C-alpha positions as a Markdown table, in Angstrom:
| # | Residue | x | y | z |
|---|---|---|---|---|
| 1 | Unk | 116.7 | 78.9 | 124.0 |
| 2 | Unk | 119.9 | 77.6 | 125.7 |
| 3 | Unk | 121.7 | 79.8 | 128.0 |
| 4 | Unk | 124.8 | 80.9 | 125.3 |
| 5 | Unk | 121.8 | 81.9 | 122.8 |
| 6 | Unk | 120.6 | 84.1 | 125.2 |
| 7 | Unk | 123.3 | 85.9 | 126.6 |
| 8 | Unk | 124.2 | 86.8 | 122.9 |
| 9 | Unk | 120.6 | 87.8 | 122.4 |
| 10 | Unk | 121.3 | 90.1 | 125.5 |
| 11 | Unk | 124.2 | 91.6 | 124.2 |
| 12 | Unk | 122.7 | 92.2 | 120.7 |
| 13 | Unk | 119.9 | 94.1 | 122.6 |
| 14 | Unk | 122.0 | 96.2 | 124.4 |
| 15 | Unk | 124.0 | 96.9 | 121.4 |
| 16 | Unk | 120.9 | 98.2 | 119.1 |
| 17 | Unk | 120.0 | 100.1 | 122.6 |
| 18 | Unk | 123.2 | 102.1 | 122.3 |
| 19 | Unk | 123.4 | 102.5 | 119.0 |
| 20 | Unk | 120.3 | 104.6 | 118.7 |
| 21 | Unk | 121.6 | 106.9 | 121.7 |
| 22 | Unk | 120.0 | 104.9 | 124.6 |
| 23 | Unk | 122.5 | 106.0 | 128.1 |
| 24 | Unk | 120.4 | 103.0 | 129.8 |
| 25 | Unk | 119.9 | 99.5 | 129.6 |
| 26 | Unk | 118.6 | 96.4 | 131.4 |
| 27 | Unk | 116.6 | 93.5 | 132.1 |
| 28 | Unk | 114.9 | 92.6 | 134.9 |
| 29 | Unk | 112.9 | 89.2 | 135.3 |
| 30 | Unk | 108.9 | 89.2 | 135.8 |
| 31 | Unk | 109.3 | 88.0 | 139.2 |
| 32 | Unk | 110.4 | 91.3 | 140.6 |
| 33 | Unk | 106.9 | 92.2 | 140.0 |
| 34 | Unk | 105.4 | 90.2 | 142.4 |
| 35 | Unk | 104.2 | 92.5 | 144.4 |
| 36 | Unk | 103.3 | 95.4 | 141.8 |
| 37 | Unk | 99.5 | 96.2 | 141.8 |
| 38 | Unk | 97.2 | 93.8 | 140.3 |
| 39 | Unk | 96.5 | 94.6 | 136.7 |
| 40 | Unk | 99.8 | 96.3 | 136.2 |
| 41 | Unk | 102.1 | 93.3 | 136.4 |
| 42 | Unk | 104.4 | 92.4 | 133.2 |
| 43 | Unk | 102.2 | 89.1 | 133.2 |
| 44 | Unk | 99.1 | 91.0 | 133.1 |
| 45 | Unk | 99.8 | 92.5 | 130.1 |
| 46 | Unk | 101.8 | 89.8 | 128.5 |
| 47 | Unk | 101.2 | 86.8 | 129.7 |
| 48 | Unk | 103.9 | 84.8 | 128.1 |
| 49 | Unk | 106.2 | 87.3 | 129.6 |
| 50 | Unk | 109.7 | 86.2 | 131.3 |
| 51 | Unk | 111.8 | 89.6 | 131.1 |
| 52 | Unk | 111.6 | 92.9 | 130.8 |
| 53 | Unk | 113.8 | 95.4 | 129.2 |
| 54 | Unk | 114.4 | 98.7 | 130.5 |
| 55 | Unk | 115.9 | 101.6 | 128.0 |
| 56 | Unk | 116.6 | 105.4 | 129.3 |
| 57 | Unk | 118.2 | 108.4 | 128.0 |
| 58 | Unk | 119.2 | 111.6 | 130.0 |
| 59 | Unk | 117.2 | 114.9 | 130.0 |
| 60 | Unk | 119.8 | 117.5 | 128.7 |
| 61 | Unk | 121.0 | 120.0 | 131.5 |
| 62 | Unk | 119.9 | 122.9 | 129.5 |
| 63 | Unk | 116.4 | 121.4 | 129.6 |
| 64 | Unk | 116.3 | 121.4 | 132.6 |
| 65 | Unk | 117.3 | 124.7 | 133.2 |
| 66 | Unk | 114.9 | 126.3 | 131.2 |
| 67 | Unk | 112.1 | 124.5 | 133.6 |
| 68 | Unk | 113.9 | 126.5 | 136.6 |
| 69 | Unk | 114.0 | 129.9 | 134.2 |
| 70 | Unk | 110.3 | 129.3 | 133.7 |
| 71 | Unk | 109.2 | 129.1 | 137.1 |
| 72 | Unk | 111.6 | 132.3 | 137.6 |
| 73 | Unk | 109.8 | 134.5 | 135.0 |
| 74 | Unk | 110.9 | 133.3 | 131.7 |
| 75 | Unk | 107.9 | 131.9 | 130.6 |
| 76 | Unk | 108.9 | 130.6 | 127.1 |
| 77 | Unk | 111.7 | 128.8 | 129.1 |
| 78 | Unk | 108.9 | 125.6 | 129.7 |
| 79 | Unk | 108.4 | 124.9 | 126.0 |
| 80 | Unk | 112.3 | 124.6 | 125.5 |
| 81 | Unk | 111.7 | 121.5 | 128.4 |
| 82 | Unk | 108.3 | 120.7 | 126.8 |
| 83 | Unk | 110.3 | 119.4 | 123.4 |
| 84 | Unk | 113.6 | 118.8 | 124.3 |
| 85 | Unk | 113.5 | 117.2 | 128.2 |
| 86 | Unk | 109.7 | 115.2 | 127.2 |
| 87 | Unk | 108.6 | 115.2 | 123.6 |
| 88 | Unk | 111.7 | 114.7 | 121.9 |
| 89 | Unk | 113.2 | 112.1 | 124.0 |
| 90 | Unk | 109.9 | 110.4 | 124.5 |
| 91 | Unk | 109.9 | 110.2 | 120.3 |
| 92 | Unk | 113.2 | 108.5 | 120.7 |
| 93 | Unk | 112.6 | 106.4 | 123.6 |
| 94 | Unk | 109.4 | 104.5 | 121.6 |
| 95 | Unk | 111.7 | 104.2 | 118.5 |
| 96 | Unk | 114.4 | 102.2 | 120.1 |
| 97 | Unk | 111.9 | 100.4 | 121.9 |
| 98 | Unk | 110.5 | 99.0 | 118.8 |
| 99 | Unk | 114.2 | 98.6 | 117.3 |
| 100 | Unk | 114.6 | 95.7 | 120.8 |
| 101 | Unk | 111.0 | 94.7 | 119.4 |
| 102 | Unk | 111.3 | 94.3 | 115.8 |
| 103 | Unk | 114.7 | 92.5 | 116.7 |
| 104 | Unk | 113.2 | 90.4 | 119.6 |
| 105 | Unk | 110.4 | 89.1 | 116.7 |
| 106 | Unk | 112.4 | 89.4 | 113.5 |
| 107 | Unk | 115.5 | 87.5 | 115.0 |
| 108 | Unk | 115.1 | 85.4 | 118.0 |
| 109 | Unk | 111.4 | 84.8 | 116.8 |
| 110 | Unk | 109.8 | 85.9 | 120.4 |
| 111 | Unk | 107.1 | 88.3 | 121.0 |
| 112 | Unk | 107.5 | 91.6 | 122.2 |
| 113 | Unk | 104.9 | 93.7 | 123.7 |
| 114 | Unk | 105.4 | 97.6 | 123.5 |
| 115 | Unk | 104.5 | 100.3 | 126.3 |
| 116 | Unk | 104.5 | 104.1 | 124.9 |
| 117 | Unk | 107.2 | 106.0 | 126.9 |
| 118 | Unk | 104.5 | 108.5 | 128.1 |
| 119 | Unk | 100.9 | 107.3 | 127.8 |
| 120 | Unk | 98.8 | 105.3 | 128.0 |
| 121 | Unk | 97.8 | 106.0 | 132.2 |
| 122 | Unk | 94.4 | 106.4 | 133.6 |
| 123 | Unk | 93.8 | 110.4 | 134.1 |
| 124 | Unk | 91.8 | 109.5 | 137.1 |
| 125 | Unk | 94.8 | 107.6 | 139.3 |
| 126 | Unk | 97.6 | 109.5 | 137.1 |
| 127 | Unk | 99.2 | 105.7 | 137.3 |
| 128 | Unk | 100.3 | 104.2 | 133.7 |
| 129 | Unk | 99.6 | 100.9 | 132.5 |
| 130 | Unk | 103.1 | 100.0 | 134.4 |
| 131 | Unk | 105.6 | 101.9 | 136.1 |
| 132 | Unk | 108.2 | 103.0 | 134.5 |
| 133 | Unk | 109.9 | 104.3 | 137.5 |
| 134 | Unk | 109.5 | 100.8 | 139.0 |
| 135 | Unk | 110.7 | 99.3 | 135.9 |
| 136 | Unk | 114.0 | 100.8 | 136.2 |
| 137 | Unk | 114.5 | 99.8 | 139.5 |
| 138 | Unk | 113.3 | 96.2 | 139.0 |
| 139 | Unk | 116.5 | 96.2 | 136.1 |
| 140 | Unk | 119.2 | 97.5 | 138.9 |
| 141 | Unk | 119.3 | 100.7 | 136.8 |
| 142 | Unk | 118.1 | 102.8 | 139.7 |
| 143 | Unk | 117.3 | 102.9 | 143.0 |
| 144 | Unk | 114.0 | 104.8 | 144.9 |
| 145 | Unk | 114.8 | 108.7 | 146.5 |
| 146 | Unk | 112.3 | 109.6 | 149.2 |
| 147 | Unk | 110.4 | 111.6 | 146.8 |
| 148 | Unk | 109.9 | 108.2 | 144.6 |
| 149 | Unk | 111.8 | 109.1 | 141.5 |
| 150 | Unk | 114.4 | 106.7 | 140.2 |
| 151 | Unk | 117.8 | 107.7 | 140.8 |
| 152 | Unk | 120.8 | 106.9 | 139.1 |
| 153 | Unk | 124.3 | 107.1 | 140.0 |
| 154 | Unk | 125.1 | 109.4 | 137.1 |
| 155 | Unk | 122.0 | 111.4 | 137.0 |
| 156 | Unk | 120.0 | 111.2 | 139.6 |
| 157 | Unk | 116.0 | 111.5 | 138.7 |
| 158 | Unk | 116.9 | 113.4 | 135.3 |
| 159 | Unk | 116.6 | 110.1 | 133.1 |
| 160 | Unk | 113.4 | 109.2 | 131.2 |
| 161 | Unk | 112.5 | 105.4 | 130.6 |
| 162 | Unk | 110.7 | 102.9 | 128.4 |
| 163 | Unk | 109.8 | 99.3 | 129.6 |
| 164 | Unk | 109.8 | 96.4 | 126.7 |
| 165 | Unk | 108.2 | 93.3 | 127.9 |
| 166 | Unk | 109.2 | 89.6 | 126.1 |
| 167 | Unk | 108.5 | 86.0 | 126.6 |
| 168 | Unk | 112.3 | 85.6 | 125.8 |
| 169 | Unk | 113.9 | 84.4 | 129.3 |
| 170 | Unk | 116.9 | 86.8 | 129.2 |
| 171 | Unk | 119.2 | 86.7 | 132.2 |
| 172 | Unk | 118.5 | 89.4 | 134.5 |
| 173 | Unk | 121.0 | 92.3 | 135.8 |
| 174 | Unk | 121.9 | 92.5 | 139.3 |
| 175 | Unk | 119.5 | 95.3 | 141.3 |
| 176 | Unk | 121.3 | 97.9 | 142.1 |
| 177 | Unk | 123.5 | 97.8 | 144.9 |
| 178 | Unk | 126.4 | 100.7 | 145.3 |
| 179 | Unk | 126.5 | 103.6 | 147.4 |
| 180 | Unk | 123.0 | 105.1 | 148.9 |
| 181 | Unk | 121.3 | 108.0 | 146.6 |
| 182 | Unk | 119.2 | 109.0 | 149.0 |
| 183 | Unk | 119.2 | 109.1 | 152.6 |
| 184 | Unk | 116.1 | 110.7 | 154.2 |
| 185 | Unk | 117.6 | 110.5 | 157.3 |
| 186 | Unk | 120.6 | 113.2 | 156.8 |
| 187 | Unk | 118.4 | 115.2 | 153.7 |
| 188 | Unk | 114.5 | 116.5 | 153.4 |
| 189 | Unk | 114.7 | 119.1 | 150.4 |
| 190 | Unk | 112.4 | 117.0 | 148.4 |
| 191 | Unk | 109.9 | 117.7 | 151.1 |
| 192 | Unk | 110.7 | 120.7 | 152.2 |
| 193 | Unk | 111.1 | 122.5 | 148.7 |
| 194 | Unk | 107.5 | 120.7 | 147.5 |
| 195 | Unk | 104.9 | 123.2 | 146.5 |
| 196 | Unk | 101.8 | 121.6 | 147.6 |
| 197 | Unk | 103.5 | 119.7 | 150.5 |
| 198 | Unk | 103.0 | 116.3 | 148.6 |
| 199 | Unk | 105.7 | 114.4 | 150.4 |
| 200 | Unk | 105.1 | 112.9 | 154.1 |
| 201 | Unk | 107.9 | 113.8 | 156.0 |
| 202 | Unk | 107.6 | 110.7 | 157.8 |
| 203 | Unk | 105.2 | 107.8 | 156.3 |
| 204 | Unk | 106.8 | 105.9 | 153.9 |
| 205 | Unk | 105.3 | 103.5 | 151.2 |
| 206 | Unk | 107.3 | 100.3 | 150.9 |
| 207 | Unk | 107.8 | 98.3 | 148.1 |
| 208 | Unk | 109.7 | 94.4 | 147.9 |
| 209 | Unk | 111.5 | 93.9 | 144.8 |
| 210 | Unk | 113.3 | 90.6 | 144.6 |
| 211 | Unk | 115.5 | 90.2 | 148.4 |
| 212 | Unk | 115.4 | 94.0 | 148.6 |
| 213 | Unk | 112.8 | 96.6 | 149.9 |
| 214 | Unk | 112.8 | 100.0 | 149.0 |
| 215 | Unk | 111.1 | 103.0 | 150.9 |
| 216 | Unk | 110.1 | 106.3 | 149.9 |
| 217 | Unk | 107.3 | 109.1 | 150.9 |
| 218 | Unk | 104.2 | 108.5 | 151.1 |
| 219 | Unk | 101.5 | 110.9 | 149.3 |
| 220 | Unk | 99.7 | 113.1 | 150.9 |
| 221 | Unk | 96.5 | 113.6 | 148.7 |
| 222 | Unk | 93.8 | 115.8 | 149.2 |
| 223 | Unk | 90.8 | 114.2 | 150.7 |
């Protein structure tokens, strides 16, 4: 596929993305997952694969609110985030997903390989079959906070994702490289305001995507 094919490949992508209410969108290549775990690699899973496409939409404010009201009495607030801040946008996450598929297959005649928004992940290590979180990152959508969320410029963590993988070789976005969204040195509510004291104030895990490293807190799991 020559380079002009692609890039209009690309741009169709991102235009089906949008047009069934996707806020995020972009590619990263396999090679940013160099250094991912063993067995969750793009290549692992698809071993054809060149890129990988990255879709997100934002969790409505309300939802999240009613997750705060919950957790302040009003109980029935958690189904209101239950449907509309997971279910819902997971529903619509998968269908868009296989929208870039079903194009990727029908059209530019290259396979596609699909990854539920949500599951599957092994119960035991709570880890999915690939990062999503990392995903975003590795398509400049995002960049690590010290509690290991992907942020994003507009909406911080409050953004769910859905990786696509392809063996089309799709040219890759930029990672992301504007102003810092989290600096651990000036800020420490993630830690401080954490519940079971999951966050390591000060042991960080680090993680080498492409020329950049990221850093965030380190787990501290019960033993």
């Amino acid at each position: 596929m020559n380079q002009e094919l692609t890039m209009n490949l690309k741009s169709e992508l991102r235009e089906i993305a949008f047009a069934n209410e996707m806020d995020y969108f972009g590619v990263g290549s396999v090679d940013r997952w160099a250094n991912a775990p063993e067995g969750r690699r793009p290549n692992d899973l698809l071993p054809e694969a060149k890129s990988v496409i990255v879709l997100g939409i934002r969790i409505p404010e309300g939802a999240i609110e009613s997750n705060h009201r919950a957790y302040e009495g009003l109980r029935h607030g958690i189904f209101t985030y239950m449907i509309f801040g997971y279910n819902k946008l997971n529903e619509r996450l998968d269908f868009a997903a296989m929208k870039i598929a079903q194009h990727l297959e029908r059209k530019a005649k290259v396979k596609a390989y699909l990854l539920p928004s949500s599951i599957p992940r092994d119960e035991y290590l709570m880890m999915g079959e690939m990062s999503n979180r990392h995903a975003a990152v590795c398509a400049g959508l995002a960049e690590f906070g010290w509690n290991g969320l992907a942020l994003t410029p507009e909406a911080g963590p409050r953004v769910r994702w859905v990786p696509i993988l392809t063996e089309a070789e799709l040219e890759p976005d930029p990672l992301y490289n504007g102003p810092k969204l989290c600096d651990h040195s000036k800020c420490s509510v993630c830690v401080d305001i954490c519940p079971v004291h999951a966050l390591s104030d000060d042991q960080a895990v680090q993680v080498t995507i492409g020329d950049r490293t990221f850093s965030y807190a380190l787990l501290n799991k019960p033993q």
